[in-house]
mmCIF file of C-alpha atoms in Angstrom:
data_model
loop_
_atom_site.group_PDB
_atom_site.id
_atom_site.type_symbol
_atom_site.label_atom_id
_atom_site.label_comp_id
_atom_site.label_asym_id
_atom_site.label_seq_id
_atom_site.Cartn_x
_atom_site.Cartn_y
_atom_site.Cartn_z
ATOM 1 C CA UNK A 237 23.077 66.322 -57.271
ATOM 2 C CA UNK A 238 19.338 66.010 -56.419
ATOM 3 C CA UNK A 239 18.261 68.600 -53.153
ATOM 4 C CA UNK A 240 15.722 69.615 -51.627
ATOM 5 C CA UNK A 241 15.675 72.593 -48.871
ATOM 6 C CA UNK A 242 12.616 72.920 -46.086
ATOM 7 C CA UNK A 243 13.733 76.526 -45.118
ATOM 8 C CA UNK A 244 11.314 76.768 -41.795
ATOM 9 C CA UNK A 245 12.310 74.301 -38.702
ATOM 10 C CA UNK A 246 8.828 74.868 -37.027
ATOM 11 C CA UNK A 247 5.467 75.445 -38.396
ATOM 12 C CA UNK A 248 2.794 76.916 -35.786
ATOM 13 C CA UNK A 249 -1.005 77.049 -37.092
ATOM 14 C CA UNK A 250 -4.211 76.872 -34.934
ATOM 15 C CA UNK A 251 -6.572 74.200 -35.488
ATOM 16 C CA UNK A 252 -8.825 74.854 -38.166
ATOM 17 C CA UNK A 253 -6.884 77.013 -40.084
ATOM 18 C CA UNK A 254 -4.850 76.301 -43.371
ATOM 19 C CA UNK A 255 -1.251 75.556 -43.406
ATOM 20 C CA UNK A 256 1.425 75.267 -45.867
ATOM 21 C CA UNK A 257 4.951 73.593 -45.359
ATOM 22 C CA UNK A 258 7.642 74.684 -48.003
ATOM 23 C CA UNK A 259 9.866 72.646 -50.088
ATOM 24 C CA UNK A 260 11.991 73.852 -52.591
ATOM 25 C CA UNK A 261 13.971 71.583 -54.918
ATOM 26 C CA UNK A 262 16.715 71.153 -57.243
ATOM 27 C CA UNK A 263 17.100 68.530 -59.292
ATOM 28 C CA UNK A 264 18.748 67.564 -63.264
ATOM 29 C CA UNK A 265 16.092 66.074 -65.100
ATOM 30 C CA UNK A 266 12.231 65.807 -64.553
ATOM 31 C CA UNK A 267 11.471 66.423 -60.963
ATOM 32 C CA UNK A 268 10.433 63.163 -58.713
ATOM 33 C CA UNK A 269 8.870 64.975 -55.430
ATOM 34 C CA UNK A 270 7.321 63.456 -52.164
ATOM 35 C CA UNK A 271 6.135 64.543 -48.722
ATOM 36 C CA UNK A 272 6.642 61.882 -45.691
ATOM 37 C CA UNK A 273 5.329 62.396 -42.394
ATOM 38 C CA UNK A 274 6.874 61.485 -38.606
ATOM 39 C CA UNK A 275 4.851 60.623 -35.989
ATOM 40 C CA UNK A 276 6.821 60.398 -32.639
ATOM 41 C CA UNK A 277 8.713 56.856 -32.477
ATOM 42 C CA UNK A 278 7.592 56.081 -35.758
ATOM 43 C CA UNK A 279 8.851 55.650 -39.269
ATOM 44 C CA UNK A 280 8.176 57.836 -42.122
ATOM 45 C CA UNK A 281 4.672 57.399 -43.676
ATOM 46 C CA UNK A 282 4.069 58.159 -47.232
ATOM 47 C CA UNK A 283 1.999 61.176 -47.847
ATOM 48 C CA UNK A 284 1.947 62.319 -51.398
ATOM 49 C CA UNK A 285 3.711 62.297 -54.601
ATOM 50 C CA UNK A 286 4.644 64.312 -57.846
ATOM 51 C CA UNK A 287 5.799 62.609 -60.916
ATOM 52 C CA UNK A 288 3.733 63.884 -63.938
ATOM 53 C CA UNK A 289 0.544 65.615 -64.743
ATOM 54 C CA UNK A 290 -1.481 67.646 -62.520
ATOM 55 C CA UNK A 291 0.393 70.577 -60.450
ATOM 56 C CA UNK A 292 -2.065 69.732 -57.446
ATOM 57 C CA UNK A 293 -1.458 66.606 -55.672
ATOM 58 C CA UNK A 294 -4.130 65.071 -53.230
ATOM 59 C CA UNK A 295 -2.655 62.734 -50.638
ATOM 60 C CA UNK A 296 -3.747 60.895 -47.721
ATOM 61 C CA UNK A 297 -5.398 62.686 -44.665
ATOM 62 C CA UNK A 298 -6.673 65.575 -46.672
ATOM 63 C CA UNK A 299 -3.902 67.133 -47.641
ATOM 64 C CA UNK A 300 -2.144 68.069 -50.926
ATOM 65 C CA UNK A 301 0.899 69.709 -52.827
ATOM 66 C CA UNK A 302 1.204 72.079 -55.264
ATOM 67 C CA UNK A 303 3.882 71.824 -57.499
ATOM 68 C CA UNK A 304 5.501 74.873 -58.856
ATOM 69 C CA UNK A 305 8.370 74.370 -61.886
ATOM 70 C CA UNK A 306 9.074 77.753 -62.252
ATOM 71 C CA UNK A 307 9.671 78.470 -58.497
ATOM 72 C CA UNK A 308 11.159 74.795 -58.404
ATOM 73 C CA UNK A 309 8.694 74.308 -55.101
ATOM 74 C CA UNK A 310 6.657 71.658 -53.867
ATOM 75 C CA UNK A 311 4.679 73.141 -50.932
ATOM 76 C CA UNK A 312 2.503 71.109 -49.011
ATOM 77 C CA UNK A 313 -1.075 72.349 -47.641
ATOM 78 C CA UNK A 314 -3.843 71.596 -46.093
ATOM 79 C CA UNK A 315 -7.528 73.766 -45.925
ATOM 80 C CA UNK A 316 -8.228 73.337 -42.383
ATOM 81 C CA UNK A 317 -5.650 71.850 -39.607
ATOM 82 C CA UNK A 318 -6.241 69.186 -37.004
ATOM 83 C CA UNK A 319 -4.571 69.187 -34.092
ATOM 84 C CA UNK A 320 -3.398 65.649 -34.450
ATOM 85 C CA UNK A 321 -1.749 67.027 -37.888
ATOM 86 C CA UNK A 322 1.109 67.312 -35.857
ATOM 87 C CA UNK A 323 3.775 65.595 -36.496
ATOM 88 C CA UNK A 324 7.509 65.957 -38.125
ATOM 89 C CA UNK A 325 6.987 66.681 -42.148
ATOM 90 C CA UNK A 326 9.504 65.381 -44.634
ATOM 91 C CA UNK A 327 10.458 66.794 -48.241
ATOM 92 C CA UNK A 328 11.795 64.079 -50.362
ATOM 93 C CA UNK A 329 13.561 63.972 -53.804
ATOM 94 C CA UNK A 330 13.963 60.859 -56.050
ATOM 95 C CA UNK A 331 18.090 60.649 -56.767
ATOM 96 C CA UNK A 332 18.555 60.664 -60.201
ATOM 97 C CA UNK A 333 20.255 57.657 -60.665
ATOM 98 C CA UNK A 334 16.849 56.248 -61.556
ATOM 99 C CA UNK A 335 16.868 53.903 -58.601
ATOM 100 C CA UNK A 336 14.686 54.103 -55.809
ATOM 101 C CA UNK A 337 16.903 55.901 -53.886
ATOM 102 C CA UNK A 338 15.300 58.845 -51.896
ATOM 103 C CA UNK A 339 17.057 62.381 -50.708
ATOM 104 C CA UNK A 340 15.012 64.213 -47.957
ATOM 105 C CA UNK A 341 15.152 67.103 -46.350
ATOM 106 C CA UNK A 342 15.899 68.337 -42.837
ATOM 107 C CA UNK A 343 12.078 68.332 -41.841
ATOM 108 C CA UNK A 344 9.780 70.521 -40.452
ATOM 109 C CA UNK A 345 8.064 70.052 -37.301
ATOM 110 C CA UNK A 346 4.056 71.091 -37.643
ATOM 111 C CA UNK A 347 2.299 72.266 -34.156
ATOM 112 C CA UNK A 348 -1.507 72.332 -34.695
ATOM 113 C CA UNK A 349 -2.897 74.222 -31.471
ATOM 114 C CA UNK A 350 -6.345 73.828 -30.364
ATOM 115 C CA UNK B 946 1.294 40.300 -39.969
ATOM 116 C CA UNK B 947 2.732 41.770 -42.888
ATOM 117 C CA UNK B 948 4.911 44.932 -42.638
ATOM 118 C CA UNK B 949 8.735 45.609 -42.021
ATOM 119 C CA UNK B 950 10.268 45.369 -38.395
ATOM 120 C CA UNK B 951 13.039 46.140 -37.018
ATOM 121 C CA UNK B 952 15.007 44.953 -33.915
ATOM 122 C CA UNK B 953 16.264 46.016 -31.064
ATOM 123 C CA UNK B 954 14.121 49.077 -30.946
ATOM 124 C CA UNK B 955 16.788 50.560 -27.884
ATOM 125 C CA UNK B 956 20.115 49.479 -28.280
ATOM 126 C CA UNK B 957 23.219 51.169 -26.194
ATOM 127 C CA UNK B 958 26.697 49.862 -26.816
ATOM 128 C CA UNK B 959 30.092 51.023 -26.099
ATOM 129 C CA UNK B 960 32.487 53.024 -28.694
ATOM 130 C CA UNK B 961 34.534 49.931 -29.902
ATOM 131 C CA UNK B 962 32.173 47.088 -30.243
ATOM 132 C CA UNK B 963 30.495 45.565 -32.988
ATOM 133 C CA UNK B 964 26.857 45.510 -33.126
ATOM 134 C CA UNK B 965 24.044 44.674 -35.560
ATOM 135 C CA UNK B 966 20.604 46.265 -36.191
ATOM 136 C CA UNK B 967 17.965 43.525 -37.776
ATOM 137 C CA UNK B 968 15.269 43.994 -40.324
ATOM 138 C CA UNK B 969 12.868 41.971 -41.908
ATOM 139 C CA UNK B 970 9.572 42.611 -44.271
ATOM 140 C CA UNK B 971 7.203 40.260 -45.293
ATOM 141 C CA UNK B 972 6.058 41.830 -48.796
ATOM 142 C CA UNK B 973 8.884 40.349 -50.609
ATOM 143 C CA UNK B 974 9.947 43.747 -51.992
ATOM 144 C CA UNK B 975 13.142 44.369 -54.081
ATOM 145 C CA UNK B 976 14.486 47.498 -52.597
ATOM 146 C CA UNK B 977 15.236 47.959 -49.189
ATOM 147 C CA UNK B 978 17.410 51.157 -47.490
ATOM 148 C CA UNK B 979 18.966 51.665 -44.466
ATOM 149 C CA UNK B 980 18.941 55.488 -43.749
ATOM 150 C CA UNK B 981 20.001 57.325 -40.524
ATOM 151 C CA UNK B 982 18.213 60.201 -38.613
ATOM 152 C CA UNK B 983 19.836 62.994 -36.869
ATOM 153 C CA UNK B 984 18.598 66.515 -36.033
ATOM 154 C CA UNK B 985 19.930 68.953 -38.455
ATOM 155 C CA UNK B 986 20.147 66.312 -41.508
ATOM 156 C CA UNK B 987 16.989 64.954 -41.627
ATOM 157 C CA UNK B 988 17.387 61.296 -43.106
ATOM 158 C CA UNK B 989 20.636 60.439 -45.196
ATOM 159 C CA UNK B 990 21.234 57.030 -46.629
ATOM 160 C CA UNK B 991 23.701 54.689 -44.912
ATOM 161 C CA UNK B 992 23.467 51.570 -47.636
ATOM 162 C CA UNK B 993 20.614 50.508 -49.882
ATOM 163 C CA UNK B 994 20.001 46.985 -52.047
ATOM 164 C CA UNK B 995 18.185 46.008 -55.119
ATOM 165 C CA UNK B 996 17.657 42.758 -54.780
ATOM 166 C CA UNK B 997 19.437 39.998 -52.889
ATOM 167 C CA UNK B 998 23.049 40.092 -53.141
ATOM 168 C CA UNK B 999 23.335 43.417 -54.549
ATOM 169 C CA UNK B 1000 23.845 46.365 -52.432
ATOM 170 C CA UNK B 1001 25.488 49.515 -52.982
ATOM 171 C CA UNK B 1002 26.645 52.435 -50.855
ATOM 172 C CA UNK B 1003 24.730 55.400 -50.321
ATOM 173 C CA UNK B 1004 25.686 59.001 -48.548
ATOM 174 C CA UNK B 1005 27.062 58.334 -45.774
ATOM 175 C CA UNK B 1006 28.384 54.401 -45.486
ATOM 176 C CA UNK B 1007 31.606 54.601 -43.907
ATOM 177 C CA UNK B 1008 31.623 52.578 -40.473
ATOM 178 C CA UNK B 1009 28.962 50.070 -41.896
ATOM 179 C CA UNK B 1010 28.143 46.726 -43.358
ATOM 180 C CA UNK B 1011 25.494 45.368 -44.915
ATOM 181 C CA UNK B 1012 24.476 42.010 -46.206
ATOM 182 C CA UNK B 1013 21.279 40.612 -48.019
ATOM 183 C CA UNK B 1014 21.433 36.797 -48.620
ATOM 184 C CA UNK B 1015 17.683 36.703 -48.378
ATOM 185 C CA UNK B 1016 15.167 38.884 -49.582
ATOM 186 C CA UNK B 1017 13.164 39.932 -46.709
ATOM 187 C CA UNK B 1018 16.168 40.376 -44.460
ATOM 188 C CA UNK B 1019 18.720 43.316 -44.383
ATOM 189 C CA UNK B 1020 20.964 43.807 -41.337
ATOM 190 C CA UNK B 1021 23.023 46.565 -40.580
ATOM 191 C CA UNK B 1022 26.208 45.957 -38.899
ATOM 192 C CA UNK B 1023 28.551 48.594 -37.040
ATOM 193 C CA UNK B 1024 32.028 47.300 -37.206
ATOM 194 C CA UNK B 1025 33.402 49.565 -34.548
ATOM 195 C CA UNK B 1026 30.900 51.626 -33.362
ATOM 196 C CA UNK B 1027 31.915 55.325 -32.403
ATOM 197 C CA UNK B 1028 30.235 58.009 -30.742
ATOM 198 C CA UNK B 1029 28.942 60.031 -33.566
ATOM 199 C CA UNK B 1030 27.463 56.475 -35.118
ATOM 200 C CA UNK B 1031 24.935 57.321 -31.991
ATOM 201 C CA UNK B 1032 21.169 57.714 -33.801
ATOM 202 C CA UNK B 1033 18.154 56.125 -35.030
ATOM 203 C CA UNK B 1034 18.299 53.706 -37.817
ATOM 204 C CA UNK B 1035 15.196 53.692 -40.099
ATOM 205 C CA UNK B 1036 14.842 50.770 -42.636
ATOM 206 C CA UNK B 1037 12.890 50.802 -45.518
ATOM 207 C CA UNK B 1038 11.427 48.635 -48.429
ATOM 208 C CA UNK B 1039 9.717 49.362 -51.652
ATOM 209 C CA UNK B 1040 8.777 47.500 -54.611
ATOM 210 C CA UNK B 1041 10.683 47.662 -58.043
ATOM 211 C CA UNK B 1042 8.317 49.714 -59.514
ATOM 212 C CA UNK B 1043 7.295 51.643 -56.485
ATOM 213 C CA UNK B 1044 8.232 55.334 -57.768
ATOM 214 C CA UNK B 1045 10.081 56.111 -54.202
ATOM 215 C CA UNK B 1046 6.987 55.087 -52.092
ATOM 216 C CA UNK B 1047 8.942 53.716 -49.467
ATOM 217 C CA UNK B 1048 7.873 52.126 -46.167
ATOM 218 C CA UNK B 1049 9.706 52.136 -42.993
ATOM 219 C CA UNK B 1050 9.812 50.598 -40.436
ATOM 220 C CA UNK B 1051 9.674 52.302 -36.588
ATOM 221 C CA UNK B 1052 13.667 52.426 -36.162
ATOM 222 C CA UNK B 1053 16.199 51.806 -33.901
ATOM 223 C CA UNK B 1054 17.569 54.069 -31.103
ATOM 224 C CA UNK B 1055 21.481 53.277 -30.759
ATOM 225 C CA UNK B 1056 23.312 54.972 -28.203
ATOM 226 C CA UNK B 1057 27.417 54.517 -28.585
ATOM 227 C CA UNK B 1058 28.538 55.466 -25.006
#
């Protein structure tokens, strides 16, 4: 069955600096990989995806993921943090049913002090 | 305006009763999920549906119903609701094609008391 593990509940980076939220995976087949973000009281929000191609993924508010097949990761980063970066981060894995179906992971909450 | 909603966004209920959560999008996707979120687990999938008419089970479906007679609706019902059925409720949609870009709407808060 398709997984995907965020090993670190909490992520604490000061504004300005880079940050990196971890995803491991493990999957049968080719690898489907996306990060979703949580405001509070809000649904998920589509960040990024990896299906083919590149190993560096840009997404939408500047940040990107590297994909990594022989360390089966799919870390997410960003150069310099904003404080209203923020927000509950989640790993996703396509099921490999080949329907839409989506398997996340616990989440990791990202504090961006000033 | 376009988008997926869902109603009530607070709902508390007593252990025992039946209640139903409502959503409805407006982009005429195929897919649409029901998922649940609760600390420790993230989001795991309740029910999802293909197309009208067709829905299948996902993770954890035991304790609810689904139905999809139209497209842009897909309610949620909780037969009997029990205690540990107490969380928020995220719907989603996505388009046939959509490669797991999925878009939710802002949930519902049920407390079974």
């Amino acid at each position: 069955a398709q997984s995907v593990a965020q090993p670190e509940d909490q992520v604490n980076v000061a504004e300005g600096n880079p940050l990196t939220v971890k995803c491991t995976y493990s999957v049968s087949g080719n690898p489907y990989l996306f990060w979703y973000v949580q405001y509070p009281n809000r649904g998920l929000q589509f960040l990024l995806k990896y299906i083919t191609g590149d190993n560096l993924v840009k997404g939408s508010y500047g940040f990107e993921a590297e994909f990594n097949k022989s360390q089966t990761s799919f870390h997410l980063k960003k150069p310099s943090a904003l404080v209203s970066d923020s927000a509950l981060y989640f790993c996703a894995v396509r099921d490999g049913t080949g329907f839409q179906k989506l398997v996340f992971g616990t989440g990791t909450r990202l504090l961006v002090s000033p | 305006d376009a988008g997926i909603t869902q109603s009530p966004r607070y709902k508390i209920t007593e252990t025992g009763r039946q209640v139903t959560l409502m959503c409805h999008q407006t982009w005429s996707h195929s897919y649409m999920f029901w998922y649940r979120q609760d600390l420790g687990h993230g989001l795991r999938l309740i029910y999802y549906s293909a197309a009208a008419d067709i829905t299948d089970k996902g993770e954890v479906p035991d304790g609810y119903v689904v139905s999809r007679s139209k497209t842009e609706n897909f309610p949620l019902t909780l037969e009997s609701a029990t205690r540990s059925q107490t969380s928020v409720y995220f719907c989603a949609s996505s388009e046939a094609l959509g490669l797991g870009v999925l878009h939710f709407g802002n949930g519902t808060r049920l407390t079974v008391t």
